[in-house]
PDB file of C-alpha atoms in Angstrom:
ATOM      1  CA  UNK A  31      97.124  69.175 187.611  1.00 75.00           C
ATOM      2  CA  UNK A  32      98.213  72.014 185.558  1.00 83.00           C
ATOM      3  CA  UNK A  33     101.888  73.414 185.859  1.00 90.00           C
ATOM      4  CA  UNK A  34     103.029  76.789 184.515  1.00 94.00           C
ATOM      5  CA  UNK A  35     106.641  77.906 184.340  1.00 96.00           C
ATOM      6  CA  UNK A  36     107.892  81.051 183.702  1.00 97.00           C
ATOM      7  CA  UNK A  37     110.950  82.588 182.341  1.00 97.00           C
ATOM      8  CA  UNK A  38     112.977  84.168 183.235  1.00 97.00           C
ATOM      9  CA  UNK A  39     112.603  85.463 186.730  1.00 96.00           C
ATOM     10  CA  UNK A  40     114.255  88.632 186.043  1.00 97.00           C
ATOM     11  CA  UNK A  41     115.037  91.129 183.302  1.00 98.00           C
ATOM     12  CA  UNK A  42     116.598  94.157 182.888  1.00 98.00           C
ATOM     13  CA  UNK A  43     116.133  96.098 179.334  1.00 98.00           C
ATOM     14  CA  UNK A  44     117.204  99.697 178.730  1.00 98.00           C
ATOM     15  CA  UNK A  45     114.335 102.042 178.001  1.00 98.00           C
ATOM     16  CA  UNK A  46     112.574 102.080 174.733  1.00 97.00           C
ATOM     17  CA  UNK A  47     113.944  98.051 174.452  1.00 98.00           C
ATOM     18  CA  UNK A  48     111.463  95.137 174.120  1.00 98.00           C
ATOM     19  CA  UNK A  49     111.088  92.933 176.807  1.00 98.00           C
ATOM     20  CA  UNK A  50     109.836  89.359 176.116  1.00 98.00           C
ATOM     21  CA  UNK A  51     108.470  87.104 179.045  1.00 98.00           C
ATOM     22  CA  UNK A  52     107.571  83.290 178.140  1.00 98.00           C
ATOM     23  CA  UNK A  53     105.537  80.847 179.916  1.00 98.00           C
ATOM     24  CA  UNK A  54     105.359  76.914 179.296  1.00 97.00           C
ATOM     25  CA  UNK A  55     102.174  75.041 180.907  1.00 96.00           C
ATOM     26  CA  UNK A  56     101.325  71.337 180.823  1.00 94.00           C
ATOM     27  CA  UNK A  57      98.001  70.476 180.432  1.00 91.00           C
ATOM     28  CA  UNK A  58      96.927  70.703 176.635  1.00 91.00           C
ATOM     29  CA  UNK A  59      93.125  71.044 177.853  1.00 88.00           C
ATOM     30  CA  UNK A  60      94.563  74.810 179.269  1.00 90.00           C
ATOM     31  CA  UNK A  61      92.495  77.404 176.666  1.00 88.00           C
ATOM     32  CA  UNK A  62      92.487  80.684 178.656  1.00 88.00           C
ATOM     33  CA  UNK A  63      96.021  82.781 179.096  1.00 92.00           C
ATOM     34  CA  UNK A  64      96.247  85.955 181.224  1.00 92.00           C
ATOM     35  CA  UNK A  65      98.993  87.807 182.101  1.00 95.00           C
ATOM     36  CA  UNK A  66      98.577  90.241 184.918  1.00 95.00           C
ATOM     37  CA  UNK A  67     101.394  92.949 186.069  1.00 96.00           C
ATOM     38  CA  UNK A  68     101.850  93.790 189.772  1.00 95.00           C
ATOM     39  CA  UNK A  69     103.921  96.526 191.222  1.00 93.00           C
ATOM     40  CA  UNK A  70     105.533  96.717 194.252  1.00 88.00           C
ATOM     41  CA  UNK A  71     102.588  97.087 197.073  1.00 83.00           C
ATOM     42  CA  UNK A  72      99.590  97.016 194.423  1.00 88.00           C
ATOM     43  CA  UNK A  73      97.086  94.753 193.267  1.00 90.00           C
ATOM     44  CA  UNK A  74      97.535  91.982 190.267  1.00 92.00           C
ATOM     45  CA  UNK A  75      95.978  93.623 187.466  1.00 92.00           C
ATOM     46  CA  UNK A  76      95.274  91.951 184.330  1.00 91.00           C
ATOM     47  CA  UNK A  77      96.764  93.681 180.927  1.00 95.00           C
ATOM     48  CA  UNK A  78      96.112  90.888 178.229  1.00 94.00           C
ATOM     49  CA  UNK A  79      94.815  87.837 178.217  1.00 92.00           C
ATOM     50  CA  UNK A  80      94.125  84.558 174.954  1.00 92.00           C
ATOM     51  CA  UNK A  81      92.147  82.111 174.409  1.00 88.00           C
ATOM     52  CA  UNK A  82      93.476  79.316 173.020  1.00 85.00           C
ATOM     53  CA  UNK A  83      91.406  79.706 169.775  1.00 83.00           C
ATOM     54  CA  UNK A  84      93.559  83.071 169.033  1.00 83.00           C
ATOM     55  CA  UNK A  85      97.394  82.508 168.528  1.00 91.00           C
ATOM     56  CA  UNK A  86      97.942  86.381 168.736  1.00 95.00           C
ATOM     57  CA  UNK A  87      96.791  89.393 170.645  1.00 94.00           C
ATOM     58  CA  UNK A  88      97.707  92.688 170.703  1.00 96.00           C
ATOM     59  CA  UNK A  89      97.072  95.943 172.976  1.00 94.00           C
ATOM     60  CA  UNK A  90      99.120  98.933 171.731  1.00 96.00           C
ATOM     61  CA  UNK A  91     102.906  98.085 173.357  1.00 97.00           C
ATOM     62  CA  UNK A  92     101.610  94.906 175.106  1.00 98.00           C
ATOM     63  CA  UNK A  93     101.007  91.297 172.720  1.00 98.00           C
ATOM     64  CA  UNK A  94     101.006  88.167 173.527  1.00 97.00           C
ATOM     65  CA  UNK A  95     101.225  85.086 171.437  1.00 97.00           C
ATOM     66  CA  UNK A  96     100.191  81.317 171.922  1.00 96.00           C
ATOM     67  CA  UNK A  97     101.562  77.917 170.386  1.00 95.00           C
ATOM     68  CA  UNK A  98      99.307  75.584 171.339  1.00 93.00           C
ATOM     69  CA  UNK A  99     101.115  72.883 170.380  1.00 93.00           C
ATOM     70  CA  UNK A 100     104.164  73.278 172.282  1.00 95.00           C
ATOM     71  CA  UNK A 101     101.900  74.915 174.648  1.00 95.00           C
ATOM     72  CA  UNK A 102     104.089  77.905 175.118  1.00 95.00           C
ATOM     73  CA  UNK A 103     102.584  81.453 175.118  1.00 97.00           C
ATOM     74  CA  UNK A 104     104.554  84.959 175.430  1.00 98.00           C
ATOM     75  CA  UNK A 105     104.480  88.023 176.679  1.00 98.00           C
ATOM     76  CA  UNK A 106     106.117  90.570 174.190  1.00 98.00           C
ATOM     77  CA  UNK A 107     106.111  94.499 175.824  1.00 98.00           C
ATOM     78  CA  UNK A 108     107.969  97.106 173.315  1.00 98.00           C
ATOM     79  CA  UNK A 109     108.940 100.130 173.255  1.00 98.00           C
ATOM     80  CA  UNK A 110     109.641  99.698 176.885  1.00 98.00           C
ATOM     81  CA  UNK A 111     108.696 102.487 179.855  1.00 97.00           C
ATOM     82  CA  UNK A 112     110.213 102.986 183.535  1.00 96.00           C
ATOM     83  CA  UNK A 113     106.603 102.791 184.659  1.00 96.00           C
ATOM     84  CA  UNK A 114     106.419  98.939 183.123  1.00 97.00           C
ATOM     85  CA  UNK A 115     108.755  98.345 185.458  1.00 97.00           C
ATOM     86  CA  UNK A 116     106.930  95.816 187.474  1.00 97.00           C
ATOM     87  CA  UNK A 117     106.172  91.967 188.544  1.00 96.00           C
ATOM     88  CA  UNK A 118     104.838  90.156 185.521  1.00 97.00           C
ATOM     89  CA  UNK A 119     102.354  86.611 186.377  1.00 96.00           C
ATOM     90  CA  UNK A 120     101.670  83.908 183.595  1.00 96.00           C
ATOM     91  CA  UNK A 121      98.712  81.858 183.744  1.00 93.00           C
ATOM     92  CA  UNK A 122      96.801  79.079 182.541  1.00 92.00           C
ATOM     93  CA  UNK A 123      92.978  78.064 182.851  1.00 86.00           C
ATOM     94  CA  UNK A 124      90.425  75.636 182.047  1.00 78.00           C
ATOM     95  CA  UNK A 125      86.947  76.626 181.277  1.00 66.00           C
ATOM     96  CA  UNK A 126      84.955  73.410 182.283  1.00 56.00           C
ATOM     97  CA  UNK A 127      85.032  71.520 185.762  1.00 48.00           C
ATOM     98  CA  UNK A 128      86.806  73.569 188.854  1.00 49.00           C
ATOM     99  CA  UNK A 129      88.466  76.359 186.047  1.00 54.00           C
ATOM    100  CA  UNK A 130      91.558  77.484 188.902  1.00 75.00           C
ATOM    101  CA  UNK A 131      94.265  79.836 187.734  1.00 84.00           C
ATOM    102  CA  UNK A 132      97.660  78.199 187.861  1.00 88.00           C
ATOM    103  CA  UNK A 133     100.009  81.146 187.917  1.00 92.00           C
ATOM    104  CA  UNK A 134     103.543  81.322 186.631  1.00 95.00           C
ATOM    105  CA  UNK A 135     106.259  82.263 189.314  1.00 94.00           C
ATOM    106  CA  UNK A 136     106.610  85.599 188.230  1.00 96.00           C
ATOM    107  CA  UNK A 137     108.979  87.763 186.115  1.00 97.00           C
ATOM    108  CA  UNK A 138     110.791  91.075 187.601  1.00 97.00           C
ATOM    109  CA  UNK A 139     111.106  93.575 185.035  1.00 97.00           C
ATOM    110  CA  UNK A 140     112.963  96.508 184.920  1.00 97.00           C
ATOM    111  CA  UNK A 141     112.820  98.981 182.538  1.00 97.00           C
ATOM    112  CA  UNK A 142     116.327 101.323 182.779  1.00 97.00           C
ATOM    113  CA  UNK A 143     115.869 105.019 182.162  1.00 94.00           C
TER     114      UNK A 143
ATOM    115  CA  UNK B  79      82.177 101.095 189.690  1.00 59.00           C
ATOM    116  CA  UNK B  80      84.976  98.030 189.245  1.00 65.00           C
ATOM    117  CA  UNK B  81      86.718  98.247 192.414  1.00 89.00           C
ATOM    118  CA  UNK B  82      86.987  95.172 194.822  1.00 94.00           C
ATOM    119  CA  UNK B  83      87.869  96.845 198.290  1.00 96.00           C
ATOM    120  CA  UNK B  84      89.187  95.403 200.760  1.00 97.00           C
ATOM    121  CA  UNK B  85      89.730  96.571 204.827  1.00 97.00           C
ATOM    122  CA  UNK B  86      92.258  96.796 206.204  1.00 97.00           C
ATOM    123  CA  UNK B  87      95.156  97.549 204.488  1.00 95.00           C
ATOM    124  CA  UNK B  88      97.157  96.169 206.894  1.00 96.00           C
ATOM    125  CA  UNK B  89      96.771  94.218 210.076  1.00 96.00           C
ATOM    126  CA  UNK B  90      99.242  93.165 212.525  1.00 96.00           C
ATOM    127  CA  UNK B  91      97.789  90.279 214.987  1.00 94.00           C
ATOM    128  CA  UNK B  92      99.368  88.179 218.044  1.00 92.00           C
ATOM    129  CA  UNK B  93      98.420  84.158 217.536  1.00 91.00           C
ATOM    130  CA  UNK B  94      95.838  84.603 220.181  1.00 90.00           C
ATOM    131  CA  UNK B  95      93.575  87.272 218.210  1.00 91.00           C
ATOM    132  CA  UNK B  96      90.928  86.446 216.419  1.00 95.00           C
ATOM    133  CA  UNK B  97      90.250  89.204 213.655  1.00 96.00           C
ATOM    134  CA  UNK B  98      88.230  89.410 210.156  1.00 97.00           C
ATOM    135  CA  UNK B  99      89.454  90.359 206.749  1.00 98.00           C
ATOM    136  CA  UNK B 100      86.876  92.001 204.760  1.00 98.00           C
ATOM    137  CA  UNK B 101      86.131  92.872 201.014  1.00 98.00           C
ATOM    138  CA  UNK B 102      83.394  94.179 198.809  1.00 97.00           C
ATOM    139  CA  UNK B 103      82.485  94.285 195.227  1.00 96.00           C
ATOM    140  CA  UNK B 104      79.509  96.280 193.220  1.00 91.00           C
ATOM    141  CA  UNK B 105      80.042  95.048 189.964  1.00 91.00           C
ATOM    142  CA  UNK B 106      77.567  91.941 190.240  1.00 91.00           C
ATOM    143  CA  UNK B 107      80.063  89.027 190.436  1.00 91.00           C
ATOM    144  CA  UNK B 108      78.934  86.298 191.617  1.00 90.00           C
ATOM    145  CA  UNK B 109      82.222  84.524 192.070  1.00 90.00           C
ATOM    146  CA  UNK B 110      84.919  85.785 194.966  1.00 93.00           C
ATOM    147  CA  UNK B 111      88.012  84.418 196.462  1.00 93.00           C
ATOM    148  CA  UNK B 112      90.756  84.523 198.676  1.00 96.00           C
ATOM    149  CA  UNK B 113      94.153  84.082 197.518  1.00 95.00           C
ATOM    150  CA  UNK B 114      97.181  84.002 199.577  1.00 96.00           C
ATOM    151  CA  UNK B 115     100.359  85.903 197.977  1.00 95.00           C
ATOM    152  CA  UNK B 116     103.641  85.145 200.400  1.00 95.00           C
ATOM    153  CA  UNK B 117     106.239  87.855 199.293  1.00 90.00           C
ATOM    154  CA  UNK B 118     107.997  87.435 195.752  1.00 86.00           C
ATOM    155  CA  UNK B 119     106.347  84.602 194.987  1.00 92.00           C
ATOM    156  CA  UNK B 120     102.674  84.202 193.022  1.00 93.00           C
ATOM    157  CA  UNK B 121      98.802  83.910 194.240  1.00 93.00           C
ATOM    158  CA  UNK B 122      97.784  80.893 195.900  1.00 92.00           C
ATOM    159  CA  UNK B 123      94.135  80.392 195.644  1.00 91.00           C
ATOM    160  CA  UNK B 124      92.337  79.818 199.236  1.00 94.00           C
ATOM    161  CA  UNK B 125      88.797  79.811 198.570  1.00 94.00           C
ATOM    162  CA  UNK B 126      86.090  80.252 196.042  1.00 91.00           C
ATOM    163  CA  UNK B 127      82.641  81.154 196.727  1.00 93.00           C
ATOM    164  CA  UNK B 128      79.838  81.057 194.202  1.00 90.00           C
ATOM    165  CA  UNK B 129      76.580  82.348 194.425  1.00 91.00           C
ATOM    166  CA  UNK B 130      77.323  82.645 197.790  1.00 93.00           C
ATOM    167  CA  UNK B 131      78.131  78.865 198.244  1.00 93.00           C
ATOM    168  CA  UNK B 132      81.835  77.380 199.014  1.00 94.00           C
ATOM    169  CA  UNK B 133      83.104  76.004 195.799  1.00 88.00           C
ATOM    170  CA  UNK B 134      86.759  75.238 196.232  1.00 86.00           C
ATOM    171  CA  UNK B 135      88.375  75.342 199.778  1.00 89.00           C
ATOM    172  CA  UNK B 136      92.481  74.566 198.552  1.00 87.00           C
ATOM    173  CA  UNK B 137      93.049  72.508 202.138  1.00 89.00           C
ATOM    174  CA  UNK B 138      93.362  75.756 203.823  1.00 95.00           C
ATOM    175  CA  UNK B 139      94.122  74.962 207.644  1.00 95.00           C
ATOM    176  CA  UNK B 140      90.937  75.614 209.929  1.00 95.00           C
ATOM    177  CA  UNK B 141      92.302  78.467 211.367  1.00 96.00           C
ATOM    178  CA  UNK B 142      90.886  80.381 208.172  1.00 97.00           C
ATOM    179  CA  UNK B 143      87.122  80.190 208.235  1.00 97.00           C
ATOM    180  CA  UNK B 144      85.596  82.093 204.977  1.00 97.00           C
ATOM    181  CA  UNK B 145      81.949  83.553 205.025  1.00 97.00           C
ATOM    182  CA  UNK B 146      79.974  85.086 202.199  1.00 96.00           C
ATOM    183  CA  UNK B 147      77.145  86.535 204.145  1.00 94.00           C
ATOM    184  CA  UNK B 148      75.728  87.608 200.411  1.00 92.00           C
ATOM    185  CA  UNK B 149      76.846  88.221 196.878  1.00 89.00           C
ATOM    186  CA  UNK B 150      78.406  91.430 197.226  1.00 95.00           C
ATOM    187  CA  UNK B 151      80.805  90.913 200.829  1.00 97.00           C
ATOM    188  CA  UNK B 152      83.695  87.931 201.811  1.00 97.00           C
ATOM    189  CA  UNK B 153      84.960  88.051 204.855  1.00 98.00           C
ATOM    190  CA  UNK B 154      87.877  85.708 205.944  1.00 98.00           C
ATOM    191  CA  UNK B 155      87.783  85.385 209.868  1.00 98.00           C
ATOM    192  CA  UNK B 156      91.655  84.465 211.329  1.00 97.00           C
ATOM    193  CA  UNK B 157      92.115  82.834 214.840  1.00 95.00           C
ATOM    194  CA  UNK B 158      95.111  81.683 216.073  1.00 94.00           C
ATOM    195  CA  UNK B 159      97.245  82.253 213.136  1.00 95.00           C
ATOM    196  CA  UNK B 160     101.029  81.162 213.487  1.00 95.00           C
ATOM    197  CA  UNK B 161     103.688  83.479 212.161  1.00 95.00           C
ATOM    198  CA  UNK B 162     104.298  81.849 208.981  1.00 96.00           C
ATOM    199  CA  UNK B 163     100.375  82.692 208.164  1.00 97.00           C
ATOM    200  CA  UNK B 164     101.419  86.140 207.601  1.00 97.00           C
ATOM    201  CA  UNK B 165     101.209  87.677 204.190  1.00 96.00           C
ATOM    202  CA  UNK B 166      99.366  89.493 201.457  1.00 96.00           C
ATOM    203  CA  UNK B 167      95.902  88.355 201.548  1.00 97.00           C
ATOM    204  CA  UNK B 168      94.379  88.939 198.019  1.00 96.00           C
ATOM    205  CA  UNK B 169      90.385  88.985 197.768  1.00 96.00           C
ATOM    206  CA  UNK B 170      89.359  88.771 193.753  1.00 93.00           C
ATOM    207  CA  UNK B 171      86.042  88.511 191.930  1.00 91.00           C
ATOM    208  CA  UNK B 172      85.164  87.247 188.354  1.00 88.00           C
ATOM    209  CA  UNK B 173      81.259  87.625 187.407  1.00 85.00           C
ATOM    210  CA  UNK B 174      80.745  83.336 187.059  1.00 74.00           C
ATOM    211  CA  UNK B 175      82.609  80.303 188.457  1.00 75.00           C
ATOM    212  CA  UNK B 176      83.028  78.314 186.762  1.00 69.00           C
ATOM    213  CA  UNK B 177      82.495  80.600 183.542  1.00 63.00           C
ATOM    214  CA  UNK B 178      84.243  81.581 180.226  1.00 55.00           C
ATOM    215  CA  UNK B 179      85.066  84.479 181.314  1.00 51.00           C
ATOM    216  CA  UNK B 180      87.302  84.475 183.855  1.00 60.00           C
ATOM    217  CA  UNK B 181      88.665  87.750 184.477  1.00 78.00           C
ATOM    218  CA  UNK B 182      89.718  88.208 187.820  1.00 84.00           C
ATOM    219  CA  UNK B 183      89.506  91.479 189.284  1.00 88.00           C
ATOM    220  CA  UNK B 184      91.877  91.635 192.212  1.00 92.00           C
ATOM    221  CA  UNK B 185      91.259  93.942 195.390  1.00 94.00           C
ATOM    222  CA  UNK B 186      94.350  95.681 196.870  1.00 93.00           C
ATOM    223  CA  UNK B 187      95.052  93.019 199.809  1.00 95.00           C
ATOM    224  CA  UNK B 188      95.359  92.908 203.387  1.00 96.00           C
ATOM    225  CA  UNK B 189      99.513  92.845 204.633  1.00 96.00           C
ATOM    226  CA  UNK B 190      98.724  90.909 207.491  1.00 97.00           C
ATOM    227  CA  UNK B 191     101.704  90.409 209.961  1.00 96.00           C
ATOM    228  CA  UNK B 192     101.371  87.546 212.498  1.00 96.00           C
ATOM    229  CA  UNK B 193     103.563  88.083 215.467  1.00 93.00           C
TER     230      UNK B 193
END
C-alpha cells in the first residue's frame, strides 16, 4: 500500500518567514495531493490540494508543488502569520479501486510573532 | 450549507456503556466516514459508507458497529470500548466514493474519553 512521510515534524519560523513542509509517498499510481491544516481542538480542513497532472498550485500565501518523478510534493506557506500557526497533514490518493487517503504524520508549525 | 456536524462534542463513557456517535451532512454527499485521530498523530480511516452501503470497514474491532440509516446521517454505535479506544472521532464526507473528486469535508469530532 501507499506510504507518505512527512517532514519535518516541527518548525518554528519568525513571522513574515516562509515555511516549507515536504512530503515523500511511494506508490507512483498516487495522482491526488491534499494538504489540510488542523489547529489545536478543530477540524482537518483542506487549504490546497494537486493532481498529479499539475506540478504547481497556488492560493495567495499557500502553493504547493509536485515532482512526480521523485514523487515528492511541497507545501510552501509565505509571508508567514501567527494564525498559520497550526498542524499541517500530507496526503496521497488514488482515483480508481478503494481511493483511501494515506496521510502524512503531520507537521507542527509555528509562526513567532 | 457545507457543514458536517457532529454530536457530541465530547463524551466520556465507562467500558460497560453502550453509546452512539452521530453526524449529519446537507450538502448531498453520498460518501461518509469515520476516521479515528489518537492525539498528535494523523486520521486513521474506520469506515466508508457509500450510497448508504459499507464500502471499506479498516478491521475496526466489533465493538464499533457503523450505521447509515440514509444518505444524509452516520452514526457509529460504541459498546464496551477499552480505554485505549478513546480519542478524537472524526466523521467526513466527500460527494462520490470512489470519485475524482475527493475532497473531504471533515466534521468537528467527538473527544471521546473511555474510562
Amino acid at each position: 500500500g501507499e506510504n507518505v512521510e512527512q517532514h519535518p515534524s516541527t518548525l518554528s519560523v519568525q513571522e513574515g518567514d516562509s515555511a516549507v513542509i515536504k512530503c515523500t509517498y511511494s506508490d507512483s499510481a498516487s495522482n491526488y495531493f491534499p494538504w489540510y491544516k488542523q489547529e489545536l481542538g478543530k477540524r482537518p480542513q483542506l487549504i490546497i490540494d494537486i493532481r498529479s497532472n499539475v506540478g504547481e498550485k497556488k492560493d495567495q500565501r499557500i502553493a504547493v508543488t509536485l515532482n512526480k518523478t521523485a514523487k515528492h510534493f511541497s507545501l510552501h506557506i509565505t509571508e508567514t502569520q501567527p494564525e498559520d500557526s497550526a498542524v499541517y497533514f500530507c496526503a496521497a490518493s488514488i482515483e480508481t479501486g478503494a481511493n483511501n487517503l494515506f496521510f502524512g504524520t503531520g507537521t507542527r508549525l509555528t509562526v513567532i510573532p | 450549507d457545507t457543514e458536517v456536524t457532529q454530536t457530541p462534542k465530547h463524551l466520556v463513557m465507562g467500558m460497560t456503556n453502550k453509546k452512539s456517535l452521530k453526524c449529519e451532512q446537507h450538502m448531498g454527499h453520498r460518501a461518509m466516514y469515520w476516521y479515528k485521530q489518537k492525539a498528535k498523530k494523523p486520521p486513521e480511516l474506520m469506515f466508508v459508507y457509500s450510497y448508504e452501503k459499507l464500502s471499506i470497514n479498516e478491521s475496526v474491532p466489533s465493538r464499533f458497529s457503523p450505521e447509515c440509516p440514509n444518505s444524509s446521517l452516520l452514526n457509529l454505535h460504541l459498546h464496551a470500548l477499552q480505554p485505549e479506544d478513546s480519542a478524537l472521532y472524526l466523521c467526513a464526507s466527500s460527494p462520490q466514493f470512489p470519485s475524482t473528486n475527493e475532497k473531504l469535508f471533515f466534521g468537528s469530532g467527538t473527544q471521546l474519553s473511555v474510562l
